[in-house]
Every structure is written in structure tokens, then in C-alpha cells.
Amino acid sequence: MTRTQATLIGFSAIVLWALLALLTVGSAPVPPLQLNAVCFAIGGAIGLIWIAVTGSFGALRRVSWKVYAFGTVALFGYHLLYFTALRLAPPAEASLIAYLWPLLIVLFSGLLPGEHLKPLHIIGALVAFAGAGLIVARGGISARAEALPGYGLAFLCALTWSGYSLVSRRLGTAPTAAVAIYCLATAVLSAIAHLFLEQTTWPTTGPGWLAILALGIGPVGLAFYTWDIGVKRGDIQLLGTASYAAPLLSTLALISTGIVGASPILLLAAFMIAAGAFLAAMASRSR
């Protein structure tokens, strides 16, 4: 697999994550941790089927338990921090802080072996982040002192996912099949947390069940496998910058289904995100 092919595979994760908000809305009234448990169970099952078809169970036995622990803590920790942050702080501000992870990936990728961070990478990531900020905070920012714990958890959320992506690059010898174990373990931990923190609620309509199934197959399933391939073998700086397309695509998906209204500010945000990705691509191309 070439670097370009791996980068394109990584892009597919960004496209799938763009459907996260739309499908999450459709899965109501299922609480977050319960939804997490069900969707990661589906995502893990998909991985097991793929492993069985390809006969990769032997490769899983050679993976250290430390790698499994790392992946599980990252996936479960990210979602637990994210859901909690959105409960303790206004969603717009918390989401924007959590979306620092692509910028952190770009900034710290220069520390990875064989990677070289250029000024255009940083400029592109900052421009794309500003564009994403226009979308996430389109309802206005109203920072409050009592929301500081939520802001802190949102920042830990960004550190968790950027750290997972960067360390995954260092764990390039660990097979992508290991992500199936991450997903299944995350499903178990989410189920345990759900039993202690939430009341079990299931969808009352067919579309609600379909939304949960789609979440488990796509944004909380295949996306983690393709992202693993992208960050391990692809252009991690370009992937980090391009990740800011996710909130734009997510908003467009919500608009197309009539859940939210269109806004002229989306045009400016789209331009900024595209410009940031272009600058990062130019920096990578000139390497």
C-alpha cells in the first residue's frame, strides 16, 4: 500500500465521522453511554468477521496486552470525556475545544520519526481550525466560569484523540485488526458505565434502530479501522488538517435533512477549511 492510498483510506474515516451527528440525532432517545456500548459492539463484530475471513487471528495473539490497553483506554476515554464535557459546558464551546485534536496532530507530528513539520502545515491547520470554529460556534460563544470543568475535560478529550492517533503511528507494526479488540473492550466498559450512570432506553421506531445500526457500521465502526490505516501509513499532517472538513460535512448533512437551517457563514467556513487543507497538501507535496 502506498502512502497516497493509505491517506485516501484515512479520508474515508473523516467522511464517515461527518455522519455522526445526523445518525446520533436519529438514534434518540438512547443515552450516550448505552449508544456507545451498542455501536462499539457492532463495530467490534465487523472487525471479528473481517479477521475470520482473512484468517488474522494469529496476528492478534502476537500483539502485546499493552497495545490493547492503550487502544481501549483511548477509545473509551475519548468518548467518556466528550459526553461529560458536553454535559458540563455549553455544547458549542466544548465541541470547539475538543476539535483542537486535528491541530494537535499536525503540531506534534513533527516529533514522529521520518516526519517533517513545515510552516505551511501549521498555517493550514490554523486556518482550517478557524473555519471549523465558525461552524461549531455559529450560535455564539458565551464562556461561563461554572463551565470551566467542562472546558478542561474537552481539552483532555482533544489530547486523548490526538495522542491516540500519533502513538498509533509509532505502533505501525500492530495490525489494524487489533482495533476490533479496542472496540469490543470499549463496548464492555461503556455498558458497565451505562448501568451505573444512565437509565436504559431503546428506540421506539424503525428509523431509530436503523440509525444505531448505521452508527455501528460507519462512524463508530469502519471509521476506526480506516483511520488506523491512514495514521499509520498515510500523510498524517494532511489527514490532521483535512479532519476539519468533518464538522462542515456534518452540518451540510444536517441541513440536507432539514434538521438545521442553512447559513451564509457556511460558505466562508467551507472556503477556510478547503484553503487550510490545500496549504497542508502543498507543504506535504513539496517535501
Coordinates of C-alpha atoms in Angstrom, one line a residue:
M1 CA 0.0 0.0 0.0
T2 CA 1.4 3.4 -1.0
R3 CA 1.4 6.5 1.2
T4 CA -1.2 8.1 -1.0
Q5 CA -3.5 5.1 -0.9
A6 CA -3.3 5.0 2.9
T7 CA -4.1 8.7 3.1
L8 CA -7.2 8.3 0.9
I9 CA -8.3 5.4 3.1
G10 CA -7.9 7.6 6.1
F11 CA -10.0 10.3 4.4
S12 CA -12.9 7.8 4.4
A13 CA -12.9 8.0 8.2
I14 CA -13.4 11.7 8.1
V15 CA -16.4 11.3 5.7
L16 CA -17.9 8.7 7.9
W17 CA -17.5 10.9 11.0
A18 CA -19.4 13.6 9.2
L19 CA -22.5 11.4 9.6
L20 CA -22.0 11.0 13.4
A21 CA -24.3 14.0 14.4
L22 CA -27.0 13.1 11.9
L23 CA -27.2 9.5 13.0
T24 CA -26.9 10.3 16.6
V25 CA -29.9 12.6 16.4
G26 CA -31.8 9.8 14.7
S27 CA -30.9 7.4 17.5
A28 CA -32.7 9.4 20.2
P29 CA -33.7 8.8 22.9
V30 CA -30.9 6.3 23.6
P31 CA -28.5 7.8 26.2
P32 CA -24.8 8.3 25.2
L33 CA -23.1 5.5 27.0
Q34 CA -25.7 3.0 26.1
L35 CA -25.4 4.1 22.5
N36 CA -21.6 3.8 22.8
A37 CA -21.9 0.2 24.1
V38 CA -24.2 -0.9 21.3
C39 CA -22.3 0.8 18.4
F40 CA -18.9 -0.3 19.5
A41 CA -20.2 -3.9 19.9
I42 CA -21.3 -3.7 16.2
G43 CA -18.0 -2.1 15.2
G44 CA -16.1 -4.9 17.0
A45 CA -18.2 -7.6 15.5
I46 CA -17.5 -6.2 12.0
G47 CA -13.8 -6.5 12.8
L48 CA -14.1 -10.0 14.0
I49 CA -15.9 -11.0 10.8
W50 CA -13.1 -9.4 8.8
I51 CA -10.4 -11.2 10.9
A52 CA -12.2 -14.5 10.4
V53 CA -12.4 -14.1 6.7
T54 CA -8.7 -13.1 6.4
G55 CA -7.5 -15.6 8.9
S56 CA -5.8 -12.9 11.0
F57 CA -6.4 -14.4 14.5
G58 CA -2.8 -15.5 14.7
A59 CA -1.6 -11.9 14.3
L60 CA -3.8 -10.8 17.2
R61 CA -2.1 -13.2 19.5
R62 CA 1.2 -11.6 18.8
V63 CA 0.0 -8.1 19.9
S64 CA 1.1 -7.0 23.4
W65 CA -1.6 -6.5 26.0
K66 CA -0.2 -3.0 26.5
V67 CA -1.3 -2.1 22.9
Y68 CA -4.8 -3.4 23.6
A69 CA -4.9 -1.5 26.8
F70 CA -3.7 1.7 25.1
G71 CA -6.3 1.4 22.3
T72 CA -9.2 0.6 24.7
V73 CA -8.4 3.5 27.1
A74 CA -8.1 5.9 24.2
L75 CA -11.4 5.0 22.5
F76 CA -13.4 4.7 25.7
G77 CA -11.7 7.7 27.4
Y78 CA -12.3 10.0 24.4
H79 CA -16.0 9.3 24.3
L80 CA -16.5 9.4 28.0
L81 CA -14.6 12.7 28.2
Y82 CA -16.5 14.1 25.2
F83 CA -20.0 13.2 26.5
T84 CA -19.2 14.5 30.0
A85 CA -17.8 17.8 28.7
L86 CA -20.9 18.4 26.7
R87 CA -23.0 18.0 29.9
L88 CA -20.8 20.3 32.0
A89 CA -20.3 23.1 29.4
P90 CA -22.2 24.7 26.5
P91 CA -22.0 22.3 23.6
A92 CA -20.6 24.9 21.1
E93 CA -17.7 25.8 23.3
A94 CA -17.0 22.3 24.4
S95 CA -17.1 20.9 20.9
L96 CA -14.8 23.6 19.6
I97 CA -12.2 22.9 22.3
A98 CA -12.5 19.2 21.7
Y99 CA -11.9 19.9 18.0
L100 CA -8.4 21.0 18.8
W101 CA -7.3 17.4 18.1
P102 CA -6.5 17.8 14.4
L103 CA -4.4 20.9 15.1
L104 CA -2.5 19.0 17.9
I105 CA -1.9 16.1 15.5
V106 CA -0.4 18.5 13.0
L107 CA 1.7 20.3 15.6
F108 CA 3.1 17.2 17.3
S109 CA 3.5 15.1 14.1
G110 CA 6.9 16.7 13.6
L111 CA 8.2 14.7 16.6
L112 CA 7.5 11.4 14.8
P113 CA 10.3 9.6 13.1
G114 CA 10.5 10.4 9.3
E115 CA 8.1 13.3 9.6
H116 CA 9.0 17.0 8.9
L117 CA 6.6 19.7 10.1
K118 CA 6.7 22.8 7.8
P119 CA 5.2 26.3 8.4
L120 CA 2.5 25.7 5.8
H121 CA 1.3 22.7 7.8
I122 CA 0.8 24.9 10.9
I123 CA -0.8 27.8 8.9
G124 CA -3.1 25.4 7.1
A125 CA -4.2 23.7 10.4
L126 CA -4.9 27.1 12.0
V127 CA -6.9 28.3 9.0
A128 CA -8.9 25.1 8.9
F129 CA -9.5 25.3 12.7
A130 CA -10.8 28.8 12.4
G131 CA -13.2 27.6 9.7
A132 CA -14.4 24.8 11.9
G133 CA -14.8 27.3 14.7
L134 CA -17.2 29.3 12.6
I135 CA -19.4 26.2 12.2
V136 CA -19.2 24.8 15.7
A137 CA -19.7 28.2 17.4
R138 CA -22.2 29.6 14.9
G139 CA -24.7 30.0 17.7
G140 CA -22.3 32.3 19.6
I141 CA -19.8 31.9 22.4
S142 CA -20.8 32.7 25.9
A143 CA -18.0 31.4 28.2
R144 CA -19.0 31.0 31.8
A145 CA -16.8 30.3 34.8
E146 CA -19.0 27.4 36.0
A147 CA -18.3 25.7 32.7
L148 CA -14.6 25.6 33.3
P149 CA -14.6 21.9 34.4
G150 CA -16.3 21.0 31.1
Y151 CA -13.8 23.1 29.1
G152 CA -11.0 21.2 30.9
L153 CA -12.5 17.8 30.0
A154 CA -13.0 18.9 26.4
F155 CA -9.3 19.8 26.2
L156 CA -8.4 16.4 27.7
C157 CA -10.6 15.0 25.0
A158 CA -8.5 16.7 22.3
L159 CA -5.3 15.5 23.9
T160 CA -6.7 11.9 24.1
W161 CA -7.6 11.6 20.4
S162 CA -4.5 13.4 19.1
G163 CA -2.3 11.3 21.3
Y164 CA -4.1 8.1 20.2
S165 CA -3.5 9.0 16.5
L166 CA 0.1 9.9 17.0
V167 CA 1.0 6.9 19.1
S168 CA -0.8 4.7 16.6
R169 CA 1.7 5.9 14.1
R170 CA 4.5 4.7 16.4
L171 CA 2.7 1.3 16.7
G172 CA 2.8 0.8 13.0
T173 CA 3.7 -2.9 13.5
A174 CA 0.4 -3.6 15.3
P175 CA -2.2 -4.9 12.8
T176 CA -5.3 -2.9 12.1
A177 CA -7.2 -6.0 13.2
A178 CA -6.3 -5.1 16.8
V179 CA -8.9 -2.2 16.5
A180 CA -11.6 -4.9 16.8
I181 CA -10.4 -5.7 20.3
Y182 CA -10.3 -2.0 21.1
C183 CA -13.9 -1.7 20.0
L184 CA -15.2 -4.7 21.9
A185 CA -13.4 -3.7 25.1
T186 CA -14.8 -0.2 24.8
A187 CA -18.3 -1.7 24.4
V188 CA -17.9 -3.6 27.6
L189 CA -16.6 -0.6 29.6
S190 CA -19.4 1.6 28.1
A191 CA -22.0 -0.9 29.1
I192 CA -20.7 -1.0 32.7
A193 CA -20.6 2.8 32.9
H194 CA -24.1 2.9 31.4
L195 CA -25.5 0.6 34.1
F196 CA -24.2 2.9 36.8
L197 CA -24.8 6.3 35.3
E198 CA -27.8 6.1 32.9
Q199 CA -31.3 4.6 32.5
T200 CA -31.7 2.1 29.7
T201 CA -33.8 3.5 26.9
W202 CA -34.3 1.9 23.5
P203 CA -35.5 3.4 20.2
T204 CA -39.3 3.4 19.7
T205 CA -39.2 3.5 15.9
G206 CA -37.7 1.5 13.0
P207 CA -35.6 4.5 11.8
G208 CA -34.2 4.8 15.3
W209 CA -32.9 1.2 15.2
L210 CA -31.5 1.8 11.6
A211 CA -29.7 4.9 12.9
I212 CA -28.0 2.8 15.6
L213 CA -27.1 0.1 13.1
A214 CA -25.6 2.7 10.7
L215 CA -23.6 4.3 13.5
G216 CA -22.1 0.9 14.5
I217 CA -21.2 0.1 10.9
G218 CA -19.9 3.5 9.9
P219 CA -18.8 6.4 12.2
V220 CA -18.3 4.1 15.2
G221 CA -17.2 1.1 13.2
L222 CA -15.4 1.1 9.9
A223 CA -14.1 4.7 10.5
F224 CA -11.8 3.5 13.3
Y225 CA -10.2 0.8 11.0
T226 CA -9.7 3.2 8.1
W227 CA -8.3 5.9 10.4
D228 CA -5.8 3.4 11.8
I229 CA -4.6 2.6 8.3
G230 CA -4.4 6.3 7.5
V231 CA -2.4 7.5 10.5
K232 CA 0.0 4.5 10.4
R233 CA 0.8 4.5 6.7
G234 CA -0.5 7.8 5.2
D235 CA 0.3 11.5 5.4
I236 CA -0.6 12.3 9.0
Q237 CA -0.2 16.1 8.7
L238 CA -2.6 16.2 5.7
L239 CA -5.1 13.9 7.4
G240 CA -5.0 16.1 10.6
T241 CA -5.8 19.3 8.6
A242 CA -8.4 17.6 6.4
S243 CA -10.2 16.4 9.6
Y244 CA -11.6 19.9 9.9
A245 CA -13.9 19.0 7.0
A246 CA -15.9 16.7 9.3
P247 CA -17.8 19.5 11.1
L248 CA -18.5 21.1 7.7
L249 CA -19.8 17.9 6.1
S250 CA -21.7 17.1 9.3
T251 CA -23.5 20.5 9.2
L252 CA -24.3 20.0 5.5
A253 CA -25.8 16.6 6.2
L254 CA -28.0 18.1 8.9
I255 CA -29.1 20.9 6.5
S256 CA -29.9 18.4 3.7
T257 CA -32.2 16.6 6.0
G258 CA -33.9 19.7 7.3
I259 CA -32.7 19.3 10.9
V260 CA -30.9 22.7 10.9
G261 CA -31.2 25.7 8.6
A262 CA -28.6 26.9 6.1
S263 CA -26.4 29.9 6.9
P264 CA -24.2 32.1 4.7
I265 CA -21.4 31.7 7.1
L266 CA -21.0 28.1 5.9
L267 CA -19.6 29.4 2.6
L268 CA -16.8 31.2 4.4
A269 CA -16.2 28.2 6.7
A270 CA -16.0 25.9 3.7
F271 CA -13.5 28.2 2.0
M272 CA -11.3 28.4 5.1
I273 CA -11.3 24.6 5.6
A274 CA -10.6 24.0 1.9
A275 CA -7.8 26.6 2.0
G276 CA -6.3 25.1 5.1
A277 CA -6.3 21.6 3.6
F278 CA -4.8 23.0 0.4
L279 CA -1.9 24.6 2.3
A280 CA -1.2 21.4 4.2
A281 CA -1.3 19.4 0.9
M282 CA 1.2 21.9 -0.7
A283 CA 3.5 21.5 2.3
S284 CA 3.4 17.7 2.0
R285 CA 3.8 17.8 -1.8
S286 CA 6.9 20.0 -1.5
R287 CA 8.6 17.5 0.9

